[in-house]
Amino acid sequence: MPTHEQKFFDGFMLLLGVLIGALAGIVLFADWFGSAQVGVSDGALIDDRIRPIGQVVLFGDPDIGVESIVAAAAEPDRAPLSGSQVYDESCYLCHAAPGIGGAPVLGDMDAWTPRIAQGTALLHDHVLDGYQGDTGFMPPKGGRLDLTDEEVFKAIDFFLEAVE
Ligand code: HEC
């Protein structure tokens, strides 16, 4: 009749054996798996794998490809936004009081009167293309290149209605 200690010892040794076996299995598998990867030492392949997934471009950079981004976003797969929705999502950031970076504040008659005098067509162009005026810089479509031109025009109407 094995003693209590002996039973424990036997069980413990069995468990230890299983664990060591499993460990050896993992080591062997990892070794095989590592060597099975083709071209690990191939420099070009590594470069390809660690290549950054994005690239920083700045406005004014000739390679920015704004046209292609705009073209790709021209037909958004969603319901068109209203002028006030576009304002809340995309224009508010700069055009709410006090006006960031020299942006004319929504409803500020003094700031808008001379701009409206330029004519709506020019305002449209300035917002679509981006605008560097006397007070600051606005990126094209306020930075929201996924907006359609119509959505931007509705947002401009929203600005104009606020000072009517
Ligand atoms: C990053 C900040 C910023 C955002 C976002 C922004 N604007 Fe502007 N916006 C400006 C600044 C700055 C000016 C003034 C530029 C100047 O006159 O020097 C301006 C000017 C304008 C003007 C007057 C242009 C002119 O010819 O006088 C209109 C219209 C306008 N913004 C509409 C919009 C609309 C619509 C949106 C949202 C789709 C928007 N802006 C988002 C910064 C911004």
Short mmCIF file of C-alpha atoms and ligand atoms in Angstrom, two decimals:
data_model
loop_
_atom_site.label_atom_id
_atom_site.label_comp_id
_atom_site.label_asym_id
_atom_site.label_seq_id
_atom_site.Cartn_x
_atom_site.Cartn_y
_atom_site.Cartn_z
CA MET A 1 0.00 0.00 0.00
CA PRO A 2 1.77 3.23 -1.13
CA THR A 3 1.89 5.95 1.46
CA HIS A 4 0.13 9.21 0.97
CA GLU A 5 3.46 10.95 0.25
CA GLN A 6 4.42 8.38 -2.31
CA LYS A 7 1.15 8.81 -4.20
CA PHE A 8 1.65 12.55 -4.24
CA PHE A 9 5.25 12.12 -5.44
CA ASP A 10 4.19 9.79 -8.26
CA GLY A 11 1.48 12.15 -9.40
CA PHE A 12 3.81 15.09 -9.22
CA MET A 13 6.51 13.37 -11.28
CA LEU A 14 3.93 12.40 -13.89
CA LEU A 15 2.75 16.00 -14.19
CA LEU A 16 6.35 17.23 -14.43
CA GLY A 17 7.05 14.72 -17.19
CA VAL A 18 4.03 15.86 -19.19
CA LEU A 19 5.03 19.52 -18.84
CA ILE A 20 8.62 18.88 -19.93
CA GLY A 21 7.34 16.89 -22.90
CA ALA A 22 5.00 19.70 -23.91
CA LEU A 23 7.80 22.25 -23.57
CA ALA A 24 10.12 20.20 -25.76
CA GLY A 25 7.31 19.92 -28.31
CA ILE A 26 6.84 23.68 -28.39
CA VAL A 27 10.58 24.33 -28.77
CA LEU A 28 10.84 21.85 -31.63
CA PHE A 29 7.77 23.23 -33.35
CA ALA A 30 9.00 26.83 -33.06
CA ASP A 31 12.35 25.80 -34.49
CA TRP A 32 10.71 24.04 -37.41
CA PHE A 33 8.24 26.85 -37.97
CA GLY A 34 10.99 29.51 -37.95
CA SER A 35 13.09 27.68 -40.50
CA ALA A 36 10.05 26.96 -42.64
CA GLN A 37 9.49 30.70 -43.21
CA VAL A 38 10.83 31.39 -46.67
CA GLY A 39 13.32 34.19 -47.20
CA VAL A 40 13.61 35.41 -43.61
CA SER A 41 17.08 36.68 -44.38
CA ASP A 42 16.01 38.33 -47.62
CA GLY A 43 16.55 42.09 -47.05
CA ALA A 44 14.04 43.22 -49.66
CA LEU A 45 11.38 41.02 -48.13
CA ILE A 46 12.01 42.43 -44.66
CA ASP A 47 11.90 45.99 -46.04
CA ASP A 48 8.60 45.15 -47.62
CA ARG A 49 7.21 43.78 -44.36
CA ILE A 50 8.24 46.71 -42.19
CA ARG A 51 7.26 49.35 -44.74
CA PRO A 52 5.12 52.05 -43.07
CA ILE A 53 1.44 51.78 -43.94
CA GLY A 54 0.99 55.50 -44.41
CA GLN A 55 2.87 58.50 -45.68
CA VAL A 56 2.81 62.09 -44.46
CA VAL A 57 1.99 64.70 -47.06
CA LEU A 58 1.53 68.42 -46.51
CA PHE A 59 -0.73 70.88 -48.23
CA GLY A 60 1.22 72.51 -51.03
CA ASP A 61 3.15 69.30 -51.63
CA PRO A 62 2.85 68.60 -55.37
CA ASP A 63 2.52 64.87 -54.63
CA ILE A 64 -0.46 65.29 -52.33
CA GLY A 65 -2.86 64.06 -55.01
CA VAL A 66 -5.83 65.97 -53.61
CA GLU A 67 -7.68 65.47 -56.89
CA SER A 68 -7.53 61.71 -56.65
CA ILE A 69 -8.62 61.74 -53.00
CA VAL A 70 -11.50 64.06 -53.86
CA ALA A 71 -12.46 61.94 -56.87
CA ALA A 72 -12.45 58.79 -54.76
CA ALA A 73 -14.65 60.46 -52.18
CA ALA A 74 -16.92 62.18 -54.69
CA GLU A 75 -19.70 59.61 -54.35
CA PRO A 76 -20.02 58.93 -50.63
CA ASP A 77 -22.05 55.91 -49.63
CA ARG A 78 -24.31 57.80 -47.25
CA ALA A 79 -27.20 60.26 -47.17
CA PRO A 80 -26.19 63.85 -48.04
CA LEU A 81 -25.61 66.11 -45.03
CA SER A 82 -27.50 69.35 -44.51
CA GLY A 83 -25.70 72.70 -44.27
CA SER A 84 -26.03 72.83 -40.50
CA GLN A 85 -24.81 69.22 -40.17
CA VAL A 86 -21.73 69.99 -42.24
CA TYR A 87 -21.17 73.10 -40.12
CA ASP A 88 -21.45 71.15 -36.86
CA GLU A 89 -19.13 68.39 -38.09
CA SER A 90 -16.56 70.27 -40.11
CA CYS A 91 -16.68 74.06 -39.92
CA TYR A 92 -17.58 74.70 -36.28
CA LEU A 93 -14.04 73.80 -35.21
CA CYS A 94 -12.62 77.01 -36.66
CA HIS A 95 -15.68 79.18 -37.35
CA ALA A 96 -17.30 79.15 -33.88
CA ALA A 97 -16.34 82.10 -31.61
CA PRO A 98 -13.63 83.29 -31.18
CA GLY A 99 -12.68 82.05 -34.68
CA ILE A 100 -9.58 79.89 -34.89
CA GLY A 101 -6.66 81.06 -37.00
CA GLY A 102 -8.51 84.16 -38.21
CA ALA A 103 -11.65 82.32 -39.36
CA PRO A 104 -14.71 84.62 -39.67
CA VAL A 105 -17.15 83.65 -36.90
CA LEU A 106 -20.63 82.34 -37.77
CA GLY A 107 -23.11 85.23 -37.59
CA ASP A 108 -20.44 87.97 -37.23
CA MET A 109 -21.83 90.63 -39.58
CA ASP A 110 -18.62 92.73 -39.66
CA ALA A 111 -16.46 89.76 -40.60
CA TRP A 112 -18.82 88.44 -43.27
CA THR A 113 -20.00 91.61 -45.04
CA PRO A 114 -16.77 92.18 -47.05
CA ARG A 115 -16.48 88.47 -47.82
CA ILE A 116 -20.05 88.26 -49.12
CA ALA A 117 -19.32 91.31 -51.29
CA GLN A 118 -16.81 89.17 -53.23
CA GLY A 119 -19.69 87.15 -54.63
CA THR A 120 -20.89 83.67 -53.79
CA ALA A 121 -18.98 82.02 -56.67
CA LEU A 122 -15.65 83.13 -55.21
CA LEU A 123 -16.65 81.99 -51.72
CA HIS A 124 -17.46 78.58 -53.21
CA ASP A 125 -14.06 78.39 -54.92
CA HIS A 126 -12.24 79.44 -51.76
CA VAL A 127 -13.83 76.74 -49.67
CA LEU A 128 -13.50 73.99 -52.30
CA ASP A 129 -9.86 74.74 -53.11
CA GLY A 130 -8.70 76.01 -49.73
CA TYR A 131 -7.94 79.66 -49.09
CA GLN A 132 -5.08 81.74 -47.79
CA GLY A 133 -6.46 85.25 -47.21
CA ASP A 134 -5.35 88.18 -45.07
CA THR A 135 -6.38 86.62 -41.79
CA GLY A 136 -5.39 82.95 -42.07
CA PHE A 137 -5.50 79.67 -43.93
CA MET A 138 -8.40 77.32 -44.53
CA PRO A 139 -7.66 73.85 -45.96
CA PRO A 140 -9.77 72.66 -48.95
CA LYS A 141 -13.36 71.88 -47.83
CA GLY A 142 -12.26 72.81 -44.30
CA GLY A 143 -10.16 69.61 -44.30
CA ARG A 144 -13.14 67.33 -44.98
CA LEU A 145 -12.27 66.11 -48.49
CA ASP A 146 -14.96 63.42 -48.27
CA LEU A 147 -17.72 66.06 -48.41
CA THR A 148 -19.41 66.50 -51.77
CA ASP A 149 -19.28 69.94 -53.38
CA GLU A 150 -23.05 70.25 -52.83
CA GLU A 151 -22.65 69.62 -49.11
CA VAL A 152 -19.98 72.32 -48.92
CA PHE A 153 -22.23 74.75 -50.81
CA LYS A 154 -25.07 74.05 -48.37
CA ALA A 155 -22.72 74.78 -45.47
CA ILE A 156 -21.73 78.09 -47.11
CA ASP A 157 -25.44 78.92 -47.48
CA PHE A 158 -25.79 78.16 -43.78
CA PHE A 159 -23.06 80.75 -43.04
CA LEU A 160 -24.71 83.31 -45.31
CA GLU A 161 -28.18 82.77 -43.78
CA ALA A 162 -26.68 83.42 -40.33
CA VAL A 163 -25.85 87.01 -41.31
CA GLU A 164 -28.92 87.78 -43.41
C1 HEC B 1 -9.00 74.73 -40.00
C2 HEC B 1 -9.87 75.84 -39.76
C3 HEC B 1 -11.07 76.00 -40.69
C4 HEC B 1 -12.07 75.09 -40.95
C5 HEC B 1 -12.22 73.68 -40.40
C6 HEC B 1 -12.99 75.74 -41.85
N1 HEC B 1 -12.56 77.01 -42.13
FE1 HEC B 1 -13.49 78.35 -43.33
N2 HEC B 1 -12.01 79.70 -42.98
C7 HEC B 1 -10.93 79.49 -42.14
C8 HEC B 1 -10.11 80.70 -42.13
C9 HEC B 1 -8.84 80.89 -41.31
C10 HEC B 1 -10.74 81.61 -43.00
C11 HEC B 1 -10.28 83.02 -43.34
C12 HEC B 1 -9.15 83.01 -44.35
C13 HEC B 1 -8.73 84.41 -44.69
O1 HEC B 1 -9.58 85.19 -45.13
O2 HEC B 1 -7.54 84.70 -44.50
C14 HEC B 1 -11.93 80.94 -43.51
C15 HEC B 1 -12.80 81.53 -44.41
C16 HEC B 1 -13.97 80.96 -44.86
C17 HEC B 1 -14.89 81.56 -45.79
C18 HEC B 1 -14.73 82.93 -46.44
C19 HEC B 1 -13.80 82.81 -47.62
C20 HEC B 1 -13.54 84.14 -48.28
O3 HEC B 1 -13.33 84.14 -49.50
O4 HEC B 1 -13.53 85.17 -47.59
C21 HEC B 1 -15.92 80.70 -45.97
C22 HEC B 1 -17.15 80.88 -46.85
C23 HEC B 1 -15.63 79.54 -45.16
N3 HEC B 1 -14.45 79.72 -44.51
C24 HEC B 1 -16.44 78.43 -45.09
C25 HEC B 1 -16.09 77.27 -44.42
C26 HEC B 1 -16.90 76.07 -44.45
C27 HEC B 1 -18.20 75.91 -45.22
C28 HEC B 1 -16.27 75.16 -43.65
C29 HEC B 1 -16.71 73.72 -43.33
C30 HEC B 1 -16.90 72.86 -44.47
C31 HEC B 1 -15.05 75.77 -43.16
N4 HEC B 1 -14.99 77.04 -43.63
C32 HEC B 1 -14.14 75.15 -42.33
C33 HEC B 1 -10.65 78.37 -41.41
C34 HEC B 1 -11.40 77.19 -41.42
#
